[in-house]
CSV table of C-alpha atoms and ligand atoms in Angstrom, one decimal:
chain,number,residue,atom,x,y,z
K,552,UNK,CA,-114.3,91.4,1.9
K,553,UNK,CA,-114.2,87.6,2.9
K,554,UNK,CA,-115.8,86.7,5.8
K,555,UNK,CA,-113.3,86.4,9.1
K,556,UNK,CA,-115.1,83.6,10.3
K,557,UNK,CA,-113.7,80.7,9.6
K,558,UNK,CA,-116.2,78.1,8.1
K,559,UNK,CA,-115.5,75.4,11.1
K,560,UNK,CA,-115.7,77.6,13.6
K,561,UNK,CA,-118.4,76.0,16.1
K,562,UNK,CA,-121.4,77.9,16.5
K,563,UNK,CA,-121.1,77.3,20.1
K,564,UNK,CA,-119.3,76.6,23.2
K,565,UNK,CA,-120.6,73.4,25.1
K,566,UNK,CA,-119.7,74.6,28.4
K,567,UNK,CA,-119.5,70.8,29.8
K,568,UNK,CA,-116.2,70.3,28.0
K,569,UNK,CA,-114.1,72.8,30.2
K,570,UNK,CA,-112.8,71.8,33.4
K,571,UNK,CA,-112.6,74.7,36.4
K,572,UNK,CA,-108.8,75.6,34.9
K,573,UNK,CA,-110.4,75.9,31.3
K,574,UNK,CA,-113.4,77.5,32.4
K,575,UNK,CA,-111.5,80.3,34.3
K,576,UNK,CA,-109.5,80.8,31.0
K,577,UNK,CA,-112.8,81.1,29.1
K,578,UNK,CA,-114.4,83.9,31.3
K,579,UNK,CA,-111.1,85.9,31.7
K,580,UNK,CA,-111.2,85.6,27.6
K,581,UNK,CA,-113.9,87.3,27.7
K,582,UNK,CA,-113.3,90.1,29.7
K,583,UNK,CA,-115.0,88.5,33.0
K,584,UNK,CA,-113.4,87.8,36.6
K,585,UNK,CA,-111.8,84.0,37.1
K,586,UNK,CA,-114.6,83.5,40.0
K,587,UNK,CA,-117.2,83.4,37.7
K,588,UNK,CA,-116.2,80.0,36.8
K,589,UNK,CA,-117.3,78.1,40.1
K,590,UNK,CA,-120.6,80.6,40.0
K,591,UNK,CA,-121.4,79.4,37.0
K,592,UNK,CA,-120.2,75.0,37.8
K,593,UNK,CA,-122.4,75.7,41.0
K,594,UNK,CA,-125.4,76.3,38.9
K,595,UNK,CA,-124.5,73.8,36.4
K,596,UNK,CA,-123.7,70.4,38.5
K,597,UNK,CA,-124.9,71.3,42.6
K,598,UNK,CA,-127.9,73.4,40.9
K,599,UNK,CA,-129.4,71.5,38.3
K,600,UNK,CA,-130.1,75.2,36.5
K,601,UNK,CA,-129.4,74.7,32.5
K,602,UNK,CA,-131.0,78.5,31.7
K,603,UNK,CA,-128.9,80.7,31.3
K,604,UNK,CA,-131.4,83.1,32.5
K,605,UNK,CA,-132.2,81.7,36.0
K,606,UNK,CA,-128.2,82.7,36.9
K,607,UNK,CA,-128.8,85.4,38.7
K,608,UNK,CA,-125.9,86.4,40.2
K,609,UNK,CA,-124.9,87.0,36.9
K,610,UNK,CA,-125.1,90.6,35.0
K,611,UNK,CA,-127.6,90.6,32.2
K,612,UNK,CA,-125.1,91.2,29.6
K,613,UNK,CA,-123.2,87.9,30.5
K,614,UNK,CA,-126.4,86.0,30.5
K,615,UNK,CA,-127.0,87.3,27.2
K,616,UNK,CA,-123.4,86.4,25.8
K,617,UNK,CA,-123.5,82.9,27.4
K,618,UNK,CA,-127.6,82.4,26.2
K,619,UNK,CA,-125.6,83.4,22.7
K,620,UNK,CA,-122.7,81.3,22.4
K,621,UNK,CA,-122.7,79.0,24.7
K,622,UNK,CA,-125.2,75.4,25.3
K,623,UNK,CA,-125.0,72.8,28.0
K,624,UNK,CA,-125.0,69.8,25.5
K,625,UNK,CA,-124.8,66.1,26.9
K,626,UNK,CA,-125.5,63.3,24.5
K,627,UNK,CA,-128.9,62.9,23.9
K,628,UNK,CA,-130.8,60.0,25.6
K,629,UNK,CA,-132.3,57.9,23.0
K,630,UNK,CA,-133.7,54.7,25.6
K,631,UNK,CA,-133.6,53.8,29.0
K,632,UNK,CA,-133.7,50.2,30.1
K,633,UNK,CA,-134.5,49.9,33.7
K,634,UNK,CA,-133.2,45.8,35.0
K,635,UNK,CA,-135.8,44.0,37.5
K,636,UNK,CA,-132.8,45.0,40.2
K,637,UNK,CA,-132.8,48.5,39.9
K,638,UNK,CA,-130.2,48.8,37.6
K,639,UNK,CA,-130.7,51.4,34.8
K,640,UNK,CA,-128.8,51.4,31.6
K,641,UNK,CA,-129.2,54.4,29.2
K,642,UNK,CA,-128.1,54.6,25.3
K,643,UNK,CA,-127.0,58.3,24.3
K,644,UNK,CA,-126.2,59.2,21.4
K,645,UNK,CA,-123.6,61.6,20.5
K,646,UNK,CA,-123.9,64.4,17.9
K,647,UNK,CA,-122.8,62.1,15.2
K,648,UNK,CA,-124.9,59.4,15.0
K,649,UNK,CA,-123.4,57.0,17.7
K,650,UNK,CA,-124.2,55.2,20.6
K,651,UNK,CA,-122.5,54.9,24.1
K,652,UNK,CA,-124.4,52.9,27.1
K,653,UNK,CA,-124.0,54.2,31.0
K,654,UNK,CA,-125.2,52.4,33.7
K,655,UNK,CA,-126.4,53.4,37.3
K,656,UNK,CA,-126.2,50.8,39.7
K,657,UNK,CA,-128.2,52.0,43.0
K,658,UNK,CA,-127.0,50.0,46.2
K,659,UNK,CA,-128.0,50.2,50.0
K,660,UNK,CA,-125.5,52.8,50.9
K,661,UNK,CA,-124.6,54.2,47.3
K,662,UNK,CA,-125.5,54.8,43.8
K,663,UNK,CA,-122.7,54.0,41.1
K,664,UNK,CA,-122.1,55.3,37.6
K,665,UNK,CA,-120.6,53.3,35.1
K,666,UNK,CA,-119.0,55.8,32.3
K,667,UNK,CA,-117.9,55.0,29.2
K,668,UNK,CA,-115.0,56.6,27.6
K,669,UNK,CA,-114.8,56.0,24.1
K,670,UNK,CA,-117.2,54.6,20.9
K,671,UNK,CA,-116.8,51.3,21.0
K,672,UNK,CA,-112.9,50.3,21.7
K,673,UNK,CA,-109.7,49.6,19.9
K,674,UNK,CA,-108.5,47.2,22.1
K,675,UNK,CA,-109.2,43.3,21.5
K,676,UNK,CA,-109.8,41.9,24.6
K,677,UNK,CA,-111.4,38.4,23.7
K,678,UNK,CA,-113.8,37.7,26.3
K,679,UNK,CA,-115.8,41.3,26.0
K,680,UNK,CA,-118.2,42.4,23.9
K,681,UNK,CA,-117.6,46.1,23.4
K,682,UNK,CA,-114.2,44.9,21.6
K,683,UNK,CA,-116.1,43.0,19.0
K,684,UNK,CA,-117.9,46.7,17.6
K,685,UNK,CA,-114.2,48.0,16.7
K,686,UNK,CA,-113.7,51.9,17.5
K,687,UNK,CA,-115.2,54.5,15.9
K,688,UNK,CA,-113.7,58.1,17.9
K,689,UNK,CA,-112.7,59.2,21.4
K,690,UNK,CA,-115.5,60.9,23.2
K,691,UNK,CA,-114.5,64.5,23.9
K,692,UNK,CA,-115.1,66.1,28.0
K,693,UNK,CA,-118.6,66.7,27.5
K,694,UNK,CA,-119.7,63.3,26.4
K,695,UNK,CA,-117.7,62.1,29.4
K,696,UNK,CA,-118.7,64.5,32.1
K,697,UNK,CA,-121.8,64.9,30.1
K,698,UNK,CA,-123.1,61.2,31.3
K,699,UNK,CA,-122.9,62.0,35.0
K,700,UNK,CA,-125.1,65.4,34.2
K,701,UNK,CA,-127.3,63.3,32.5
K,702,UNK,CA,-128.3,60.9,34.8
K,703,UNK,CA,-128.2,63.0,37.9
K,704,UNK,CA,-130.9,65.2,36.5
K,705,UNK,CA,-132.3,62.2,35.3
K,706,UNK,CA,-132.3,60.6,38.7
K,707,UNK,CA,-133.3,63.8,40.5
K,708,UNK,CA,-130.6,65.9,43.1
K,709,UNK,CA,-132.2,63.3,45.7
K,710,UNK,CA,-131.0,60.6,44.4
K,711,UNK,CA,-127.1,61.2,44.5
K,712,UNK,CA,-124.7,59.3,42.6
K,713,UNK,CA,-122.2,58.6,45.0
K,714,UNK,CA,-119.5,56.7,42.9
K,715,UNK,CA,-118.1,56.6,39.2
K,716,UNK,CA,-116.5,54.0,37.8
K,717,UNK,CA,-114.4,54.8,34.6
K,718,UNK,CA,-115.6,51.2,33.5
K,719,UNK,CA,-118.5,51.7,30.4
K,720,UNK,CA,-117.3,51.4,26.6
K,721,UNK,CA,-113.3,51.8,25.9
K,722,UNK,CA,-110.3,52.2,27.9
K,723,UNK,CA,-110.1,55.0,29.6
K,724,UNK,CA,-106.1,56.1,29.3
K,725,UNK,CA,-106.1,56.1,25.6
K,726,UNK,CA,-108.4,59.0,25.8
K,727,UNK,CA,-106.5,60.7,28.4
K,728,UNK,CA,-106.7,64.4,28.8
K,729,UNK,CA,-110.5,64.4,27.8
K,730,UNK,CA,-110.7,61.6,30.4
K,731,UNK,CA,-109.2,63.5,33.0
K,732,UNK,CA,-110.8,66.5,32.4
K,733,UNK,CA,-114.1,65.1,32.9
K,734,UNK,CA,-112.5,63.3,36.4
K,735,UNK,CA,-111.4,66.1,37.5
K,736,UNK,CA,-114.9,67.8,37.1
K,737,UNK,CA,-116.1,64.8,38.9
K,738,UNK,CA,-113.6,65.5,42.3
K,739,UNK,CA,-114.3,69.2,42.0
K,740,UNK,CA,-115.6,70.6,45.1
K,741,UNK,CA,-117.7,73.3,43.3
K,742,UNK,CA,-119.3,70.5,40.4
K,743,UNK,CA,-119.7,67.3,42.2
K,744,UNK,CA,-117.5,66.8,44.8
K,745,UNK,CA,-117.1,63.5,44.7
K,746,UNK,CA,-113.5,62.4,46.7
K,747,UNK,CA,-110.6,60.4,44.4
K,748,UNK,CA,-111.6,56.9,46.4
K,749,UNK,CA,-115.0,57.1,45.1
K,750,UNK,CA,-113.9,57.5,41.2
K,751,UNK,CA,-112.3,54.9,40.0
K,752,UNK,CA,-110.7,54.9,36.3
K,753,UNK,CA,-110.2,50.7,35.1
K,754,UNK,CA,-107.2,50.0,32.4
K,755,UNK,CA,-106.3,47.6,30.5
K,756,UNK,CA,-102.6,48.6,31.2
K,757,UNK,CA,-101.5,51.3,29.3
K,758,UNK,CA,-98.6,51.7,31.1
K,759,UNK,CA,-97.0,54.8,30.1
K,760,UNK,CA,-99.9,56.6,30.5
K,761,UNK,CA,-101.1,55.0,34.0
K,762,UNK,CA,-97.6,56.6,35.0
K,763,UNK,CA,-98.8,59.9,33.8
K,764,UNK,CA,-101.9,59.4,35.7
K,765,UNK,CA,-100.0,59.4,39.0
K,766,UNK,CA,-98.6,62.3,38.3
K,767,UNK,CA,-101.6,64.4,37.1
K,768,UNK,CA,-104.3,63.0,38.7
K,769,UNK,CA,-105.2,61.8,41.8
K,770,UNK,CA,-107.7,58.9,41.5
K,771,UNK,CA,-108.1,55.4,42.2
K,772,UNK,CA,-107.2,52.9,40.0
K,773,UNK,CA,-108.6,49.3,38.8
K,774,UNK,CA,-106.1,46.9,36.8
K,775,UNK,CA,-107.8,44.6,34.6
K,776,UNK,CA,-105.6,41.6,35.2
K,777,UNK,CA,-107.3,38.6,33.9
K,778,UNK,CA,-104.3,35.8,34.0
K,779,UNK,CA,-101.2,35.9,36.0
K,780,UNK,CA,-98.5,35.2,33.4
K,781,UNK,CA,-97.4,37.0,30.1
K,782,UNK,CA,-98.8,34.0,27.6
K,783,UNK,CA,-102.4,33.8,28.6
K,784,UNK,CA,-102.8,37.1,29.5
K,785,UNK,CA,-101.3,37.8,25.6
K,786,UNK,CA,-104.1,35.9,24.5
K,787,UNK,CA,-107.0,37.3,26.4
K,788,UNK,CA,-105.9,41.4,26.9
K,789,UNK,CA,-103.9,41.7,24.1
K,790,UNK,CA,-102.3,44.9,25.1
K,791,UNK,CA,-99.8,42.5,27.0
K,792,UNK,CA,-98.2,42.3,24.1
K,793,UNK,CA,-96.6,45.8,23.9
K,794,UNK,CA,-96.8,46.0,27.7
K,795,UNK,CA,-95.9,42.7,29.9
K,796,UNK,CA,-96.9,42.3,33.2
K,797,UNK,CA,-93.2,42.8,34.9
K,798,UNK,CA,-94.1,46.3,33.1
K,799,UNK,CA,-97.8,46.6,34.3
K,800,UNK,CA,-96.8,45.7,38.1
K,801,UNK,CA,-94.3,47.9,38.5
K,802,UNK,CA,-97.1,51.4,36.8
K,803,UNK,CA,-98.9,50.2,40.0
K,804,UNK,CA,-96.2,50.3,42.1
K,805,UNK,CA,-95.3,53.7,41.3
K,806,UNK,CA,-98.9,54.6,42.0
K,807,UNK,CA,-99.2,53.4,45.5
K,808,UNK,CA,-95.9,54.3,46.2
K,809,UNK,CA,-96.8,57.7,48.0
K,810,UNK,CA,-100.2,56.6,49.2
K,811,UNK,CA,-99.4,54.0,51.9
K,812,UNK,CA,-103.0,53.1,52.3
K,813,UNK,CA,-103.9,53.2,48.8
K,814,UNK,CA,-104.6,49.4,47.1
K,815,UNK,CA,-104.7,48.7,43.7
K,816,UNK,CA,-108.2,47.0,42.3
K,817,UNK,CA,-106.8,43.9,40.0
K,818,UNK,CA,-110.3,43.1,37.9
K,819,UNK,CA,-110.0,39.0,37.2
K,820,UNK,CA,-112.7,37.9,35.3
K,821,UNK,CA,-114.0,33.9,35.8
K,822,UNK,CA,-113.7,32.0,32.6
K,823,UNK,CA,-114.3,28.5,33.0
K,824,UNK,CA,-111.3,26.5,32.6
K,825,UNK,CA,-109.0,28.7,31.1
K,826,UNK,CA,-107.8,31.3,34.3
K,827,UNK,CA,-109.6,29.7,37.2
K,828,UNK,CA,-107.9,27.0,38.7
K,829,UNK,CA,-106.2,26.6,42.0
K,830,UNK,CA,-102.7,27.3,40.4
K,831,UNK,CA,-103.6,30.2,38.8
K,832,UNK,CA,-104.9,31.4,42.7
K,833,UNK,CA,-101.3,30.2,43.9
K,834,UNK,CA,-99.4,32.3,40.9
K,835,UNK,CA,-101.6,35.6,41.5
K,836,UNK,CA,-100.7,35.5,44.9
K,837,UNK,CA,-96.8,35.4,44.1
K,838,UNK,CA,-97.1,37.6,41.7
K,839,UNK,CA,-98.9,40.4,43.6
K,840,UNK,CA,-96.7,39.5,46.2
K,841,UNK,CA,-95.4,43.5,46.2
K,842,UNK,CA,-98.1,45.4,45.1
K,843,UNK,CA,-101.1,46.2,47.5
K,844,UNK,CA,-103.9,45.0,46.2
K,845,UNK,CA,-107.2,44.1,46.6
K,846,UNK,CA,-108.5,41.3,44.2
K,847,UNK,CA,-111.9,41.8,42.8
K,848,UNK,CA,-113.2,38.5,40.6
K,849,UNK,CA,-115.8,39.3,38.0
K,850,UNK,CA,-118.2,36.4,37.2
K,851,UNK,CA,-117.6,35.8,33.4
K,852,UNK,CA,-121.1,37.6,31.1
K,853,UNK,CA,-121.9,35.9,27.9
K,854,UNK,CA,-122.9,37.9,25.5
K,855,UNK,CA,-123.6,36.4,21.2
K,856,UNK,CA,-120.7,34.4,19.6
K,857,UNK,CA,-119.1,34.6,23.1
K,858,UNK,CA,-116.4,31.6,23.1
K,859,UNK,CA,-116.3,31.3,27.0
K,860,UNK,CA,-117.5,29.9,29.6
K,861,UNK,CA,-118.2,31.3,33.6
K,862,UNK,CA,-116.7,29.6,35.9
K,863,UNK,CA,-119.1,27.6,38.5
K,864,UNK,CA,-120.4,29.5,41.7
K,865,UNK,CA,-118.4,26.5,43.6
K,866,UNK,CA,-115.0,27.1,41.3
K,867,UNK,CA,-115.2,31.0,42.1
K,868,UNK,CA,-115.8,30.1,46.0
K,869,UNK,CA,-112.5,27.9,46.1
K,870,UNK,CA,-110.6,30.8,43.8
K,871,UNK,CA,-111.4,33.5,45.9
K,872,UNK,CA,-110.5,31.1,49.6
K,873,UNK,CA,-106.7,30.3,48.1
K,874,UNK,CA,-106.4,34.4,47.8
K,875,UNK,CA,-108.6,34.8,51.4
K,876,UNK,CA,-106.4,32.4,53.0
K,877,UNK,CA,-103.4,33.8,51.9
K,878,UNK,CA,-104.5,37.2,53.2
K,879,UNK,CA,-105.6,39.1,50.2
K,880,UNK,CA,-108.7,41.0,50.1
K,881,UNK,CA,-110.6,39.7,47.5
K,882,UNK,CA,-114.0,40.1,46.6
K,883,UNK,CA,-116.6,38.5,44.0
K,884,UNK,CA,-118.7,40.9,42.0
K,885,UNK,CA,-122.5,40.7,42.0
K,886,UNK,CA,-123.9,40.7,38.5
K,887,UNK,CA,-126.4,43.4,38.3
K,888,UNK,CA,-128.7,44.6,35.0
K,889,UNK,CA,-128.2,41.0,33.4
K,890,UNK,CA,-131.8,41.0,32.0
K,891,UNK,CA,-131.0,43.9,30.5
K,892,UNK,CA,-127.5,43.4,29.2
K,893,UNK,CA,-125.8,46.2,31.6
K,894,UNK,CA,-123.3,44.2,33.1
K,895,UNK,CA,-119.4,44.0,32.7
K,896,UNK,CA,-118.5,43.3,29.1
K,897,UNK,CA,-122.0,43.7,27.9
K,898,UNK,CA,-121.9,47.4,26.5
K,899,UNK,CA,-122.3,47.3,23.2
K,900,UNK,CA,-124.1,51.0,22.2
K,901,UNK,CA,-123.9,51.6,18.2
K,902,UNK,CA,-120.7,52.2,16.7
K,903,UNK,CA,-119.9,52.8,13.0
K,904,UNK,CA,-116.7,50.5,13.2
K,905,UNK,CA,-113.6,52.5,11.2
K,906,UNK,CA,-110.9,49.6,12.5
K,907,UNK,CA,-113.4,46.9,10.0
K,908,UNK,CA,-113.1,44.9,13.1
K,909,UNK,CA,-116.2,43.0,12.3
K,910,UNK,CA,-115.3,42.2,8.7
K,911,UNK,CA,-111.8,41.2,10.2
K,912,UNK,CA,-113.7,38.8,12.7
K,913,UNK,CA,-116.2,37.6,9.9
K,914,UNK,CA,-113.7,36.3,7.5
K,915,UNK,CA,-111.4,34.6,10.4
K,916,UNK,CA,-114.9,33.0,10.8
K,917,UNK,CA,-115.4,32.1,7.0
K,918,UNK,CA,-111.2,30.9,7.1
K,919,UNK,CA,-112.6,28.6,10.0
K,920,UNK,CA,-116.0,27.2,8.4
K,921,UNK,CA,-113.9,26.5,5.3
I,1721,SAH,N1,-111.0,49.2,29.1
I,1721,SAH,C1,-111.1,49.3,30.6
I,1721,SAH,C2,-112.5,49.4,31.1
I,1721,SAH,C3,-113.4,48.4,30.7
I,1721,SAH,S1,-114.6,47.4,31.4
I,1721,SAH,C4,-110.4,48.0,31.2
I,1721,SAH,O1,-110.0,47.1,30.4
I,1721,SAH,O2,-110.2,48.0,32.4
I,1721,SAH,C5,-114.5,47.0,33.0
I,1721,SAH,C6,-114.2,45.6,33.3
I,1721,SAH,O3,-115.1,44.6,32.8
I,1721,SAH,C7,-112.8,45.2,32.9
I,1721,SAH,O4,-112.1,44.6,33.9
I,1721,SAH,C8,-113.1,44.2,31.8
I,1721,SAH,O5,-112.0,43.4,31.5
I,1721,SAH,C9,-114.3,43.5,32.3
I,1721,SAH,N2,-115.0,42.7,31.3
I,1721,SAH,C10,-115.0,42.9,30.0
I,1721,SAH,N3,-115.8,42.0,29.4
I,1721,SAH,C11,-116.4,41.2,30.4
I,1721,SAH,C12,-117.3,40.1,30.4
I,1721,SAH,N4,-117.8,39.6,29.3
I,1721,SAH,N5,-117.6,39.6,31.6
I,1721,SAH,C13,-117.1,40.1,32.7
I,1721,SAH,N6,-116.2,41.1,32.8
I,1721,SAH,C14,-115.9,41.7,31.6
């Protein structure tokens, strides 16, 4: 008789990819009670416990069943870089082959995560680095979710990580329901708690699916704006293509629309001479005229081949007064992790490319040189 297992069929379940909703689904499969679920995240993400055998309020035959099909599998830590500021940047590599970076930014009064959400990126954003590796794969819940387990335990329980910033390798929204699976482990009061204003997801501007977001998941969100009208920004975030900024504004809109407190983050990275000048202040200000916003200006980071520019300490001072004056809240990132590449744009990991971005980007080089 032929074998009823299928040939694909994985050895074994990695419990990080299930959110609480999945994971009750998974026990009652089983023949167990729903509650066993938030027994079982408690000793995953508050505990630290990755035995299946040191669960104790569970029965010896369900230890046994999860010690037999089940693992606890983040991506594997290959190095850890740790910056002159604190800053710690970690490459993991996932089961096949690649590598993602995270960060962990510790400050006075918090510790931040910076997650990544996808091998490399598909998008072409011209001033960051991660876009010049091409895309290789989304990465599923567990590589997600599974960079917060890591570094916790890495950092120890007593060193919390207070924040997590959807803002590593990839955009976020075009890996949606593994994205907000992993979020939603993230807010959950029996994993890590953490509340929607202190997880953040950053887009590009998918706009269909930042309307879905609203709907299905409460979190806060960061725009990467990067020029205030449709031709530069075409240029730099090339997404604006497909979806305009008349489009973009009115995604964010809808997502403050039932939160009157709630801003939106616009990201505006500093590169010198081409978004920075006064006018540009004056046109972001009318254009964010009806969106509540807080304006967050990200000091341009070179990284090789780069073709920009950051703009100068004093140009980012008078960008940032025109929005002040003008009443918006607006704040200017600190760099942190430079000496060790970790900062915006800088993520690079190891990607095996399948978009041939970088042959694309070498011959446009060779149709240059010639
Ligand atoms: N794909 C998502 C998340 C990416 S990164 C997004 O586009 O929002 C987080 C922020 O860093 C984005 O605002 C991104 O535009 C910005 N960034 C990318 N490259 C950068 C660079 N070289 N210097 C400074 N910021 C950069």
């Amino acid at each position: 008789m032929n074998s009823v297992i299928a040939p694909d069929k994985p050895k074994s379940i990695n419990l990080l990819d299930f959110d609480r909703k999945s994971l009750e689904a998974f026990f009652v499969e089983i023949g167990e009670k729903a509650f066993r679920a938030t027994q079982l995240m408690k000793w995953i993400y508050q505990e630290g416990v990755d035995d299946f055998d040191e669960m104790t309020n569970f029965s010896k035959s369900l230890r046994t069943y999860l010690k037999e099909n089940c693992t606890l599998s983040p991506p594997e830590c290959v190095v850890e870089q740790v910056a002159t500021d604190g800053t710690c940047k970690w490459a993991l590599q996932t089961a096949c082959g690649n590598r993602i970076e995270t960060v962990f930014i510790p400050e006075e009064s918090r510790g931040t995560l910076c997650v990544s959400s996808q091998i490399g990126c598909a998008l072409a954003c011209t001033f960051c680095s991660t876009a010049q590796q091409g895309f290789n794969r989304n990465l599923s819940t567990s590589e997600i979710v599974g960079q917060l387990y890591f570094a916790q335990k890495r950092l120890g329980l007593e060193n919390r990580i207070t924040n997590v910033v959807m803002m590593g390798m990839g955009e976020p929204l075009l890996n949606f329901d593994n994205v907000v699976r992993a979020m939603r482990l993230m807010m959950d009061d029996f994993a890590y708690g953490l509340s929607k204003r202190r997880v953040t997801i950053s887009t590009s501007g998918i706009v269909p699916a930042m309307y879905r977001l609203t709907q299905e998941c409460d979190v806060s969100v960061a725009v990467s704006l990067h020029a205030v009208n449709d031709q530069l920004r075409d240029e730099l975030v090339p997404i604006n293509k497909k979806y305009p900024l008349k489009e973009l504004l009115e995604a964010c809109r809808d997502n403050v629309k039932l939160a009157p407190r709630r801003r939106i983050t616009f990201e505006y990275v500093m590169l010198a001479g081409i978004n920075d000048s006064v006018e540009d202040a004056r046109a972001m200000i009318k254009l964010l005229k009806t969106v509540p916003s807080k304006i967050n200006l990200i000091p341009f980071n070179p990284f090789p081949n780069s073709r920009y520019e950051c703009s100068s300490a004093e140009v980012i001072d008078r960008f940032r007064a025109v929005l002040h004056n003008a009443g918006m809240v607006t704040t200017i990132r600190r760099t942190r992790g430079e000496d060790i590449d970790a900062a915006c744009g800088q993520l690079v990991g190891r990607v095996a490319d399948k978009t041939r971005r970088h042959l694309k980007l070498a011959m446009k080089g060779s149709e240059r040189a010639a």
